[in-house]
Coordinates of C-alpha atoms in Angstrom, one line a residue:
X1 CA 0.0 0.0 0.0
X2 CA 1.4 3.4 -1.1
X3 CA 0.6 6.3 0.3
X4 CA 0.8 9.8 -1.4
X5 CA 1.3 13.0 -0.5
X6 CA -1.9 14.3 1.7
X7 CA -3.9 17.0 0.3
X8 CA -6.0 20.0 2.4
X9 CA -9.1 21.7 1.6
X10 CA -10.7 24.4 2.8
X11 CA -14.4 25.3 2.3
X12 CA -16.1 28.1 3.3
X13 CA -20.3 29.2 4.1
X14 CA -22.3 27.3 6.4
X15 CA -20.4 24.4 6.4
X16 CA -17.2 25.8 7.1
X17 CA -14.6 22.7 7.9
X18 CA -10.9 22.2 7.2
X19 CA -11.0 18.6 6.0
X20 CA -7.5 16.9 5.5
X21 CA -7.4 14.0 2.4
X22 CA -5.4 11.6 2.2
X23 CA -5.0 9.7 -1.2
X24 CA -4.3 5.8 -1.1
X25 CA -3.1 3.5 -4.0
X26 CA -4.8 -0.2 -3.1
X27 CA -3.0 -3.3 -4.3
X28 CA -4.1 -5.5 -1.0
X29 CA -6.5 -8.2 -1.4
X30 CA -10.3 -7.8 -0.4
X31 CA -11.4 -8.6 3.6
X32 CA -14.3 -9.8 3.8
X33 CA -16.7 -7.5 5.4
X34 CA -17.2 -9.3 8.5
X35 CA -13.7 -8.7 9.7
X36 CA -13.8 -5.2 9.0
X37 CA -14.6 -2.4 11.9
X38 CA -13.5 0.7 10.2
X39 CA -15.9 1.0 7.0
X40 CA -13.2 3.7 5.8
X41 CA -10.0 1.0 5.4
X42 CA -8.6 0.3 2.1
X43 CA -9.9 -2.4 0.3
X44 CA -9.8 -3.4 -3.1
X45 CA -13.3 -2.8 -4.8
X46 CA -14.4 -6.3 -6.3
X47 CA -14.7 -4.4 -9.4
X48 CA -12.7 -5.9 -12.7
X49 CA -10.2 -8.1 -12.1
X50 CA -7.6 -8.3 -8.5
X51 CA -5.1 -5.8 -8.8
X52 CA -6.1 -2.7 -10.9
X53 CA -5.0 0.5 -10.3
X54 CA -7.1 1.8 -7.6
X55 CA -6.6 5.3 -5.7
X56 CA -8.7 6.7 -2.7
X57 CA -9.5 10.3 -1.3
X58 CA -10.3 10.1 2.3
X59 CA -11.5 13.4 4.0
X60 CA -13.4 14.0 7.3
X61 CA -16.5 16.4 6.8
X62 CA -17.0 16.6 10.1
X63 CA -16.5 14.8 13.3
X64 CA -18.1 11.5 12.5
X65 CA -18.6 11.7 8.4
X66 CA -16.2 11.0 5.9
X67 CA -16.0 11.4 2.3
X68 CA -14.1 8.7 0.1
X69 CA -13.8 9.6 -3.4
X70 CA -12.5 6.3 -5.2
X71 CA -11.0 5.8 -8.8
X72 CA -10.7 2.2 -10.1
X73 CA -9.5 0.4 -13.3
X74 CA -8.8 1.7 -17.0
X75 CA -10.9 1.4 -20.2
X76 CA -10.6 -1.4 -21.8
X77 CA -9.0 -1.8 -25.0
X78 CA -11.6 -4.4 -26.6
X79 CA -14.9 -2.2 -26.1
X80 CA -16.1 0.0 -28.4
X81 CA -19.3 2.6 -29.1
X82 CA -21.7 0.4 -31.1
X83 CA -25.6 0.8 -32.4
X84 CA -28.2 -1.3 -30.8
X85 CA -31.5 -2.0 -32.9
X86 CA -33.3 -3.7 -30.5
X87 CA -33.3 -7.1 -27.9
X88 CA -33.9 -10.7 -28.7
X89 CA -35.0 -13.3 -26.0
X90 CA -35.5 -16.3 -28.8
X91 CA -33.8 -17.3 -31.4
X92 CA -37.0 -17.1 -33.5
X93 CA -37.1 -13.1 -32.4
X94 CA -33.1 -12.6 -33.1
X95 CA -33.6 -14.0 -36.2
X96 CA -36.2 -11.5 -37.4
X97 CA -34.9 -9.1 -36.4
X98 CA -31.3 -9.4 -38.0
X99 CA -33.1 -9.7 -40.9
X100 CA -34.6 -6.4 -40.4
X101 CA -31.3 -5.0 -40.2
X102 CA -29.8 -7.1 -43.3
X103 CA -33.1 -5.6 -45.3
X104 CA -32.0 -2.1 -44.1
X105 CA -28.6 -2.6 -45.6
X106 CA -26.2 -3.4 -42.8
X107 CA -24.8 -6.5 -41.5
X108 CA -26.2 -7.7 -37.8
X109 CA -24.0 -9.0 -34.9
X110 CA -25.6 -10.8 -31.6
X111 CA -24.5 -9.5 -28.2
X112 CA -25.3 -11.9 -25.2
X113 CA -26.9 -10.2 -22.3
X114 CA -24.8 -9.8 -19.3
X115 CA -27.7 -12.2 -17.2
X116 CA -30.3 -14.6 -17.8
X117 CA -33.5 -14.2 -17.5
X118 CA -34.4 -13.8 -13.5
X119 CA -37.6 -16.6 -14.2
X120 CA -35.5 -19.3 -15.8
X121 CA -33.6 -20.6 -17.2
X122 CA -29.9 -19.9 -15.9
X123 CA -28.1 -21.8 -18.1
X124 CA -28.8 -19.1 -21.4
X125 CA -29.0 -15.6 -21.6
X126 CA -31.9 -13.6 -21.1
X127 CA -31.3 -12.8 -25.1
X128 CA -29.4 -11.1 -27.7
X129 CA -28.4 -7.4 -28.2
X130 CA -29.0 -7.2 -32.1
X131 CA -26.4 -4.9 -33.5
X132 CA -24.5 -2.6 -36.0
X133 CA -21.4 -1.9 -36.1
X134 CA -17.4 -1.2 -34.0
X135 CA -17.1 3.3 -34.3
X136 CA -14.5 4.8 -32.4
X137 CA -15.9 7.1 -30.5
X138 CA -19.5 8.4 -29.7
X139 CA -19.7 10.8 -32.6
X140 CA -19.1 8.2 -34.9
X141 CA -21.8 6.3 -33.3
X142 CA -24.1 9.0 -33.6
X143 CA -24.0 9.2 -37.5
X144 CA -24.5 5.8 -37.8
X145 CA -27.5 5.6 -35.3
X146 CA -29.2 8.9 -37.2
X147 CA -28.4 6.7 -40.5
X148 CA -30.8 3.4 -39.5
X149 CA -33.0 5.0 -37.7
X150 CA -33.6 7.0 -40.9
X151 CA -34.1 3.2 -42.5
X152 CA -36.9 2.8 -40.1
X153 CA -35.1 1.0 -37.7
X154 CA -35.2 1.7 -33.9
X155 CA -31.7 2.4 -33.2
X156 CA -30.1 3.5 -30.0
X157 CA -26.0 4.2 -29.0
X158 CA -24.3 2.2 -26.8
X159 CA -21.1 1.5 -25.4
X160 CA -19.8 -2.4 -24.8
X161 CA -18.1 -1.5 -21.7
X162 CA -21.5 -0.8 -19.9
X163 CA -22.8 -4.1 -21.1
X164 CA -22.5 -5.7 -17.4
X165 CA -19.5 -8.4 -19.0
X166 CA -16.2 -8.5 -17.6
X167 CA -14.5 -5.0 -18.0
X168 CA -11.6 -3.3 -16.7
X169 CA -13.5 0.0 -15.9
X170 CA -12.8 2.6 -15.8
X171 CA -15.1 3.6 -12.5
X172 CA -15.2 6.9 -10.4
X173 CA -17.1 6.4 -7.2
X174 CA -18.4 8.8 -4.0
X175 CA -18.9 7.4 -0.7
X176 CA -19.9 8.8 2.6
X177 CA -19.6 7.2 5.6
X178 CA -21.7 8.4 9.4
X179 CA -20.5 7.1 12.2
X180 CA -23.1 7.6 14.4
X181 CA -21.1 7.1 17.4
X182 CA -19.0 10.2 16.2
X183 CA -21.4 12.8 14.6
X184 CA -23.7 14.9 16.1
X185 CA -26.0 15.8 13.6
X186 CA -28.4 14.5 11.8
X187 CA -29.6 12.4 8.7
X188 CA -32.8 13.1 7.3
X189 CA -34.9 13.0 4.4
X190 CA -36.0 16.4 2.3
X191 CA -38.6 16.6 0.0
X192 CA -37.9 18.3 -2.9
X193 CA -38.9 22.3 -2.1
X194 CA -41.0 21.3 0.7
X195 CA -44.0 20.2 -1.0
X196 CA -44.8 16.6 -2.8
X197 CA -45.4 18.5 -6.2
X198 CA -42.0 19.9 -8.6
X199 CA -38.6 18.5 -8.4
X200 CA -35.4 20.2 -7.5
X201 CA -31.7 19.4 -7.5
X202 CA -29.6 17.8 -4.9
X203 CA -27.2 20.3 -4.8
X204 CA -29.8 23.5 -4.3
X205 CA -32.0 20.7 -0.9
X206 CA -28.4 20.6 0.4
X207 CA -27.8 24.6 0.4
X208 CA -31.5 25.1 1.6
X209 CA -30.8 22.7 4.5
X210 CA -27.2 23.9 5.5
X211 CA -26.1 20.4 5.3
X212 CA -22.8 19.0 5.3
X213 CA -23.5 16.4 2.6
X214 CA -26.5 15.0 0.3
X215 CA -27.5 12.7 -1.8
X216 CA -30.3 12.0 -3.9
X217 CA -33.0 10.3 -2.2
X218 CA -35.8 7.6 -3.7
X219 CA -37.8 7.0 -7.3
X220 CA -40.1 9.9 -8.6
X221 CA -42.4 11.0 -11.3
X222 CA -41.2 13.2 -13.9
X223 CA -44.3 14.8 -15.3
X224 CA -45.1 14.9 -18.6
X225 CA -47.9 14.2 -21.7
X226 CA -48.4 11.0 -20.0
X227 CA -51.9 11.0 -18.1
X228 CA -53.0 7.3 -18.6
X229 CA -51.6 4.1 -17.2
X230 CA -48.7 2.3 -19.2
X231 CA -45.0 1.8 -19.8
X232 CA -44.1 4.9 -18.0
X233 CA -44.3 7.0 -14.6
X234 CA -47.1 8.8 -14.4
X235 CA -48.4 11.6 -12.5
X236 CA -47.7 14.8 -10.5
X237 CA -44.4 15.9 -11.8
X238 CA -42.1 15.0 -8.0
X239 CA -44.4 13.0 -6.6
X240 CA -42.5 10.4 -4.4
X241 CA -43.0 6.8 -6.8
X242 CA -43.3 4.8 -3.7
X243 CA -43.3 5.1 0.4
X244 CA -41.9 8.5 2.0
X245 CA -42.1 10.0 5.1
X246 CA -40.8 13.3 6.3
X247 CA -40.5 14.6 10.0
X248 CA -42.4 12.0 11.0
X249 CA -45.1 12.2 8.5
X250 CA -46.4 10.0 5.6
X251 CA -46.5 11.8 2.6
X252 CA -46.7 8.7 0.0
X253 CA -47.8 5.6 0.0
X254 CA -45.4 2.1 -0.4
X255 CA -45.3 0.5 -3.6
X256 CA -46.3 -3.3 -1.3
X257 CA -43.3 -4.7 -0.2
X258 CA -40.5 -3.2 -1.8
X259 CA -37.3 -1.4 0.2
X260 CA -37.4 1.4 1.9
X261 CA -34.1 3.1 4.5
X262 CA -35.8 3.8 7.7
X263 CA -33.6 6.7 9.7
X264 CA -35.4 6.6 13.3
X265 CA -35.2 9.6 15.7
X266 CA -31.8 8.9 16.9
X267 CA -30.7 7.4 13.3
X268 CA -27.7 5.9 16.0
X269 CA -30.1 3.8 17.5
X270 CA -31.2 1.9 14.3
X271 CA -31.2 3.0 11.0
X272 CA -32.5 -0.1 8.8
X273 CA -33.0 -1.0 5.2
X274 CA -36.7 -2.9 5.4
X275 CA -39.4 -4.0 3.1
X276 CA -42.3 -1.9 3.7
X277 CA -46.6 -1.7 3.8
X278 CA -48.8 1.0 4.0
X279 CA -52.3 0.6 5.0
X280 CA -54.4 3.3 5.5
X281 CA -58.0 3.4 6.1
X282 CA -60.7 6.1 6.5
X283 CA -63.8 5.3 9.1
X284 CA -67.6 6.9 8.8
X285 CA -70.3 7.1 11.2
X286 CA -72.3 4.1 11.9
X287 CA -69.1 1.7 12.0
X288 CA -68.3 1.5 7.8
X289 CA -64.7 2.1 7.0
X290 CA -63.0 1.9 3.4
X291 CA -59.6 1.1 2.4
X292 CA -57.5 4.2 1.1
X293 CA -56.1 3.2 -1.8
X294 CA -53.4 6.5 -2.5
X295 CA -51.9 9.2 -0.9
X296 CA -51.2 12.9 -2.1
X297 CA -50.7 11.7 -6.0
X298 CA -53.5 11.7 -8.9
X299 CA -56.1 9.2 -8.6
X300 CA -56.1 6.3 -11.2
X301 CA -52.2 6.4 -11.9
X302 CA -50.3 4.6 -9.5
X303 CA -46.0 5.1 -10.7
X304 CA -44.3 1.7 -10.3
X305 CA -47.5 -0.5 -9.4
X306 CA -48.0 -2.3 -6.2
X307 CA -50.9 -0.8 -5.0
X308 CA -54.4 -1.9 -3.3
X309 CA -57.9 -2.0 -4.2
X310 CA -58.8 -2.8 -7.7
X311 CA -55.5 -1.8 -10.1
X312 CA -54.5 -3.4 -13.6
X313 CA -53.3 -4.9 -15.3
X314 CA -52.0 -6.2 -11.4
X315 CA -51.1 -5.6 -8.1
X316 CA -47.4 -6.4 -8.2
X317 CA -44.7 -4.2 -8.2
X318 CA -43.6 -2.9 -12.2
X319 CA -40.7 -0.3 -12.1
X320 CA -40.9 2.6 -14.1
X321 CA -44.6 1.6 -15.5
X322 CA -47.9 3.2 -13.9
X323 CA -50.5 1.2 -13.3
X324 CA -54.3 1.9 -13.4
X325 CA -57.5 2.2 -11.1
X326 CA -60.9 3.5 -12.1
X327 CA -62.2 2.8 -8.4
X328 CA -60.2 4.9 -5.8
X329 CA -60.3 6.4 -2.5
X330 CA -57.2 9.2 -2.3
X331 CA -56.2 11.2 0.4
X332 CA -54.7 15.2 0.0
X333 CA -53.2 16.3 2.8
X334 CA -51.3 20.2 3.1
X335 CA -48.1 18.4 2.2
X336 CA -49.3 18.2 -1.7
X337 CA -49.8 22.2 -1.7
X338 CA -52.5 24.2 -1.7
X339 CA -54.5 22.7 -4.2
X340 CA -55.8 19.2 -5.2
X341 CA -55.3 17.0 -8.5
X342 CA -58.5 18.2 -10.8
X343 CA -60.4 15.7 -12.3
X344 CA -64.2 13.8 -12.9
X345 CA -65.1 12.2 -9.1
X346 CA -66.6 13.4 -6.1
X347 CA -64.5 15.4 -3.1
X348 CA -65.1 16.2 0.5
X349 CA -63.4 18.3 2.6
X350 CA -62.3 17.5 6.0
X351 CA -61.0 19.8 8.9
X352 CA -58.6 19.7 12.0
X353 CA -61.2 17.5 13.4
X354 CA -61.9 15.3 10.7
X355 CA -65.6 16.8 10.0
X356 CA -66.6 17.3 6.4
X357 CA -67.2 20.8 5.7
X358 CA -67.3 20.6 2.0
X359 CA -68.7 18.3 -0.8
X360 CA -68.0 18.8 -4.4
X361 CA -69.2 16.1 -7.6
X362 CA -66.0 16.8 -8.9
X363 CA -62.0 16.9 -7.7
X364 CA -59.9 19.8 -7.2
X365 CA -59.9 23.3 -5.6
X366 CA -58.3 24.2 -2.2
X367 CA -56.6 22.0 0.2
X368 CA -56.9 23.0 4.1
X369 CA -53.8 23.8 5.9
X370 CA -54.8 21.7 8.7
X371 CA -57.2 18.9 7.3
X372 CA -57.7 16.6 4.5
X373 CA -59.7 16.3 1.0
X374 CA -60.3 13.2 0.3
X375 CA -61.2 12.2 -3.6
X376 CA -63.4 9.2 -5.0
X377 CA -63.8 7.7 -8.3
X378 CA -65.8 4.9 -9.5
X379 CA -67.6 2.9 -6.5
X380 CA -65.2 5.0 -4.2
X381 CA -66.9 8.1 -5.0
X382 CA -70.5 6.8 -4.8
X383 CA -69.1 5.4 -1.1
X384 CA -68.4 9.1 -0.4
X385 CA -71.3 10.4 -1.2
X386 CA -73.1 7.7 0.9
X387 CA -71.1 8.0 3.8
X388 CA -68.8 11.7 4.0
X389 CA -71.9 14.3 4.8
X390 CA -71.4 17.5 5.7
X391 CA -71.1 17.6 9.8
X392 CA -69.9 13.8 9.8
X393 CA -66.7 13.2 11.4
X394 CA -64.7 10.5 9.1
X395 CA -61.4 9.1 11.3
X396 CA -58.4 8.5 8.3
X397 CA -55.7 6.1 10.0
X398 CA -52.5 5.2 8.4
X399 CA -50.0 2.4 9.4
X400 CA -46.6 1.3 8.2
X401 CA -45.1 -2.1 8.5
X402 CA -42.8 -4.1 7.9
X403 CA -43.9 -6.5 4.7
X404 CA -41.9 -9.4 5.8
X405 CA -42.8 -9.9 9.8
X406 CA -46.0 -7.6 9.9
X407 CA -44.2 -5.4 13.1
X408 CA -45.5 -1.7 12.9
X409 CA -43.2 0.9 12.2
X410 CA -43.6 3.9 14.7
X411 CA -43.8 7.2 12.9
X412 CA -42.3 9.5 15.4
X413 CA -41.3 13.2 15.0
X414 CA -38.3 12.6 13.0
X415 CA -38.6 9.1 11.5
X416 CA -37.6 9.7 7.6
X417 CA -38.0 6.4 5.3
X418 CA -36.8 6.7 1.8
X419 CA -38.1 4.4 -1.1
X420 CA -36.0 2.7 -3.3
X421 CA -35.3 -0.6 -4.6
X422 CA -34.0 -3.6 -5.6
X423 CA -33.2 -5.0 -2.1
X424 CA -29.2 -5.5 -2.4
X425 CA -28.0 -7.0 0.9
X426 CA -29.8 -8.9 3.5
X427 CA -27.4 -10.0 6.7
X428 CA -24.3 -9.7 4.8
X429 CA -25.3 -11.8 1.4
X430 CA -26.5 -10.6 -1.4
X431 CA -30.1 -11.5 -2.0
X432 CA -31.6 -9.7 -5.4
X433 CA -34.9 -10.6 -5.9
X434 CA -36.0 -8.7 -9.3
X435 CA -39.2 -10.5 -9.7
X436 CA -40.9 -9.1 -6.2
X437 CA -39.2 -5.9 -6.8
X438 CA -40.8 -5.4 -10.0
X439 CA -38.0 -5.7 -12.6
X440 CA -39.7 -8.8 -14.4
X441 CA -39.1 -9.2 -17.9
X442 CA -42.6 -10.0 -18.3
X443 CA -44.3 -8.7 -21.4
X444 CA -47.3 -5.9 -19.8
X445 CA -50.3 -5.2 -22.4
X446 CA -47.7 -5.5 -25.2
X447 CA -44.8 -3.2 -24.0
X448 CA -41.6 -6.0 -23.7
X449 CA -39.9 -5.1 -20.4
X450 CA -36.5 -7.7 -20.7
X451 CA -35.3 -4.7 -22.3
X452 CA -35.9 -2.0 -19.4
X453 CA -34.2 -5.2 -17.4
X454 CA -31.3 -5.7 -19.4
X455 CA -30.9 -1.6 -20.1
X456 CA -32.0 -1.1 -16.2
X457 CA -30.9 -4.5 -14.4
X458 CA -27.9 -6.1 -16.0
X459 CA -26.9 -3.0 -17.6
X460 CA -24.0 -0.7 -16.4
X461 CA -25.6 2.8 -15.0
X462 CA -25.0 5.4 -12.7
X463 CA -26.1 3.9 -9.4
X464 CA -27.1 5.9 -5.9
X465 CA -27.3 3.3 -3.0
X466 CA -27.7 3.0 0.9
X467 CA -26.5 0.7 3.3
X468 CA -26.0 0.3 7.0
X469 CA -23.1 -2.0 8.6
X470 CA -23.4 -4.2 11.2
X471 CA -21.8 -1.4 13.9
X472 CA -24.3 1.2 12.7
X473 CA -22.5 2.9 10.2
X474 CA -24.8 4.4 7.3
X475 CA -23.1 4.5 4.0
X476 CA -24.3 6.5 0.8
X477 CA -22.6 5.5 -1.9
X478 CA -23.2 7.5 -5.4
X479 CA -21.0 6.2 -8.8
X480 CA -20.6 7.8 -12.3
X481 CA -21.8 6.1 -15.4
X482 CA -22.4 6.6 -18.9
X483 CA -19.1 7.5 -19.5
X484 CA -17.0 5.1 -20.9
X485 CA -13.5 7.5 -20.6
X486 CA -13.9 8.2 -16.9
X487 CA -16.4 5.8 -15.4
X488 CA -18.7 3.0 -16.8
X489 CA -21.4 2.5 -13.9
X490 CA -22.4 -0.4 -12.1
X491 CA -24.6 -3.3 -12.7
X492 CA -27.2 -3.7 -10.1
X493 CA -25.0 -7.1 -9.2
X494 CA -22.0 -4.6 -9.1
X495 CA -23.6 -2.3 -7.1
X496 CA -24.6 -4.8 -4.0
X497 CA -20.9 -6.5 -4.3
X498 CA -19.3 -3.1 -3.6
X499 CA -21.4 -2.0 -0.8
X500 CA -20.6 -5.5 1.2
X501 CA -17.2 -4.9 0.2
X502 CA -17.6 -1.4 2.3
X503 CA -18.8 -3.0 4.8
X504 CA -22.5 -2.7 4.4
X505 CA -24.7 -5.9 5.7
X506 CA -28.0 -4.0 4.8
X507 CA -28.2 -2.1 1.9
X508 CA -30.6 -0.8 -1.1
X509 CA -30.4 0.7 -4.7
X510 CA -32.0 4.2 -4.7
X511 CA -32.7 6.2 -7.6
X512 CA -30.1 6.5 -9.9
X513 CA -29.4 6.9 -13.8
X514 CA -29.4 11.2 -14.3
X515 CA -30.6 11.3 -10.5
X516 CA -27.6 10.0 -9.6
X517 CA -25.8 13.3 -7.0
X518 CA -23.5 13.6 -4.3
X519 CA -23.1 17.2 -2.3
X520 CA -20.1 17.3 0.1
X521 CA -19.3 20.2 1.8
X522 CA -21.0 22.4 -0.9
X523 CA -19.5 20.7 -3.9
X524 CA -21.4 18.3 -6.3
X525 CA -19.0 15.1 -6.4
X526 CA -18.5 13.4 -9.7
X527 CA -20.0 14.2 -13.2
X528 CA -23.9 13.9 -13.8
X529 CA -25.0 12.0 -16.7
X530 CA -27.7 13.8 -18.1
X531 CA -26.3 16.1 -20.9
X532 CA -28.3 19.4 -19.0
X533 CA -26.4 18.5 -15.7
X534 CA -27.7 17.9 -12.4
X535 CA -31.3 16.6 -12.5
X536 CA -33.9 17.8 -10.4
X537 CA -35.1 15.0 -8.1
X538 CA -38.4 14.3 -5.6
X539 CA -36.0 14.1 -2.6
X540 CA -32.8 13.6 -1.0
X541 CA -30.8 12.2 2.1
X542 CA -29.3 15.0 3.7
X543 CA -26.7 14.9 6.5
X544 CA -27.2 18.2 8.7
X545 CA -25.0 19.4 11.3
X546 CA -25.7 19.9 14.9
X547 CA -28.1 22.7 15.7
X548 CA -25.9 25.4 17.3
X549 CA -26.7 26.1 21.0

């Protein structure tokens, strides 16, 4: 191990901290994260083959918190910027479609994917990348792409080296360390400007909160033309795409059963990566109660699937598609903003108190500051109209829980719980489970999803990730991708080896892809991948400093 010459820098604002860096070259074999207490010690990443080049940054933020900036590997002389028409998962499939491309002029090559398919069987690839072409660099790549797809071929760039196969990198990694037996601050979630609706970036929730480091938090909508169920997110542009709650409060409702990071209270006293239920109810006079089937989002367009009550095409979680439901019951609280999702339905509105002091045959208008609208479609809004008079005093009751042992999940003043998902690490092994998490490569009403798995799944992306170590330690880790000269992403396989190899024995992907941000002292880490820059997001983890006295 060599160590090189140590580095100072100085920051200045709120956050004011002379952190010292030391940068180490690793060459020492991986320990295995069970005989590791200090989460911070150099150890080769279990990225590429034993004994790349690997260098580390280490810095102190403040007592307790440590940034590690981490550069691994070197491109890979045998990968190149290529054109992919489309995926394959039969031979049948692979052969129409190469001779699609031969039709169009060019000659096809097959690509393995870097995976099988998660159903079965393991012993052949989930399918075949069906391709055009070896170019140099991306702008070569470009020409070509603009070339078929003026053929009428679907045609999108791509670089080998992000495939998910063996690679040598290069990679460029961020990762934060709390000690909670050091640091005196806080780690909380923040919800993008304060409000379930818009989106804002990482870097601008960090300087709004003073905090000393950030990250981006859990899945989102991005809202758009898109107001019907399908093979997208759909919604209210920042609307959390599965469970959050801030200061203590629900704001969204769980996508069933997938992972969430619970930070308690005192986030030294247990913060846990868990699979997670909501289950809210509302109760009328006379004894009849209903389920609540959302919270704070549009009625009939629930992102990522997993809901309750009547949904299609299914109940199971679907990443990145929005599933429907022409019968719901949907809560508004003052956390959406000041006024409700518009739409055909019936609306009451209920104060402080829970009475109804207003009934509308139709949703939208004003939310209360203290109280709740609540907004029914289909059967739910003729159960309304039965049961939420004006003067009657409805009771709306919301529980979290864990999915696997059924244990309630207190909701005190400062619990935050951040969506996310796939489950990574489980005890210290690795335990993927993309089927329950909802990255099937099931076909859905004729929209073939093995390619959002192999693009999504097997695929080499910018990753943002959580995990907690056995000690208590909560590690964020954030990675570059989509840039095959500095840093080609991780696989979601990747992505849980190198968090147990940090030490993690929980741990969970969060949003990533152009989400993907680190803040440290200020100072956006690493290189965003969307070509605008940073990307607004629905929310983040920030890490805030201790309140002065």
């Amino acid at each position: 191990m060599q160590f090189r010459t140590a580095r100072r820098w100085l920051f200045g604002g709120a956050t004011t901290a002379l952190v010292v860096g030391v940068t180490i070259t690793v060459s020492s074999p991986i320990q295995p994260a069970a005989q590791r207490t200090d989460v911070t010690a150099a150890s080769e990443l279990p990225l590429g083959p034993a004994g790349l080049a690997e260098s580390r940054t280490s810095r102190q933020i403040a007592p307790g918190v440590t940034h590690i900036a981490i550069e691994r590997g070197q491109a890979s002389a045998d990968e190149f910027w290529t054109v992919t028409v489309g995926l394959a998962t039969s031979e049948a499939e692979a052969a129409a479609l190469s001779g699609k491309v031969r039709a169009a002029g060019y000659e096809p090559r097959l690509d393995p994917t870097a995976g099988p398919d998660p159903r079965g069987p393991q012993d052949r690839p989930l399918g075949w990348t069906v391709r055009v072409g070896r170019y140099a660099d991306q702008a070569a790549a470009d020409r070509a792409r603009n070339a078929i797809a003026s053929r009428g071929l679907p045609a999108a760039v791509h670089h080998t080296g992000a495939d998910g196969h063996a690679t040598n990198g290069p990679w460029s990694l961020d990762v934060l360390v709390v000690d909670p037996a050091g640091f005196r601050g806080s780690l909380r979630s923040e919800l993008a400007n304060g409000v379930v609706p818009g989106r804002e970036t990482t870097s601008s929730m960090a300087r709004r909160t003073q905090a000393l480091a950030a990250v981006n938090g859990g899945y989102f909508v991005i809202g758009g033309p898109h107001t019907t169920p399908g093979n997208w997110v759909a919604g209210t542009d920042g609307d959390p795409a599965g469970i959050s709650v801030v200061g203590g409060t629900l704001l969204s409702e769980a996508v069933n059963g997938r992972p969430a990071l619970v930070v308690p209270d005192d986030f030294a006293r247990g913060t846990s990566v868990r699979r997670l239920r909501t289950d809210i109810t509302v109760g009328a006079p006379g004894g009849a109660t209903r389920k609540v089937t959302g919270l704070n989002r549009q009625p009939g367009l629930i992102a990522n699937c997993g809901g309750v009550g009547r949904t299609t095409p299914f109940s199971h979680p679907a990443h990145d598609y929005t599933c429907g439901n022409a019968h719901e019951l949907v809560a508004v609280t003052a956390e959406f903003g000041t006024t409700a999702p518009q739409g055909p339905g019936y609306q009451v509105t209920l104060d402080a108190t829970g009475r109804v002091t207003a009934a509308r045959s139709s949703r939208g208008g004003a939310v209360p500051a203290r109280g709740t609208v609540l907004q029914g479609t289909g059967t739910e809004a003729r159960w309304l109209r039965a049961h939420a008079l004006i003067g009657a005093r409805l009771t709306v009751r919301s529980t979290v829980s864990d999915a696997d042992t059924g244990a309630a999940l207190p909701l005190t003043a400062k619990t935050s719980v951040v969506n996310g998902g796939p489950l990574l690490l489980r005890d210290g092994e690795t335990v993927l489970d993309p089927v329950r998490d909802g990255w099937s490569p099931e076909d859905i009403g004729g929209a073939d999803r093995a390619a959002l798995y192999n693009d999504w799944y097997l695929r080499r992306n910018p990753r943002t990730a959580a995990g907690v170590t056995r000690d208590g330690h909560v590690i964020l880790l954030t990675v570059d991708g989509r840039r095959p000269d500095r840093s080609a992403g991780l696989s979601i396989t990747e992505t849980a080896e190198v968090l147990r190899s940090l030490g993690a024995v929980d741990a969970l992907n969060l949003d990533g892809g152009g989400s993907t941000a680190m803040v440290v002292a200020g100072a956006l880490q690493g290189r965003p991948s969307d070509a605008t820059g940073e990307r607004p997001a629905g929310d983040a983890l920030v890490v805030l400093p201790e309140p002065a006295r």
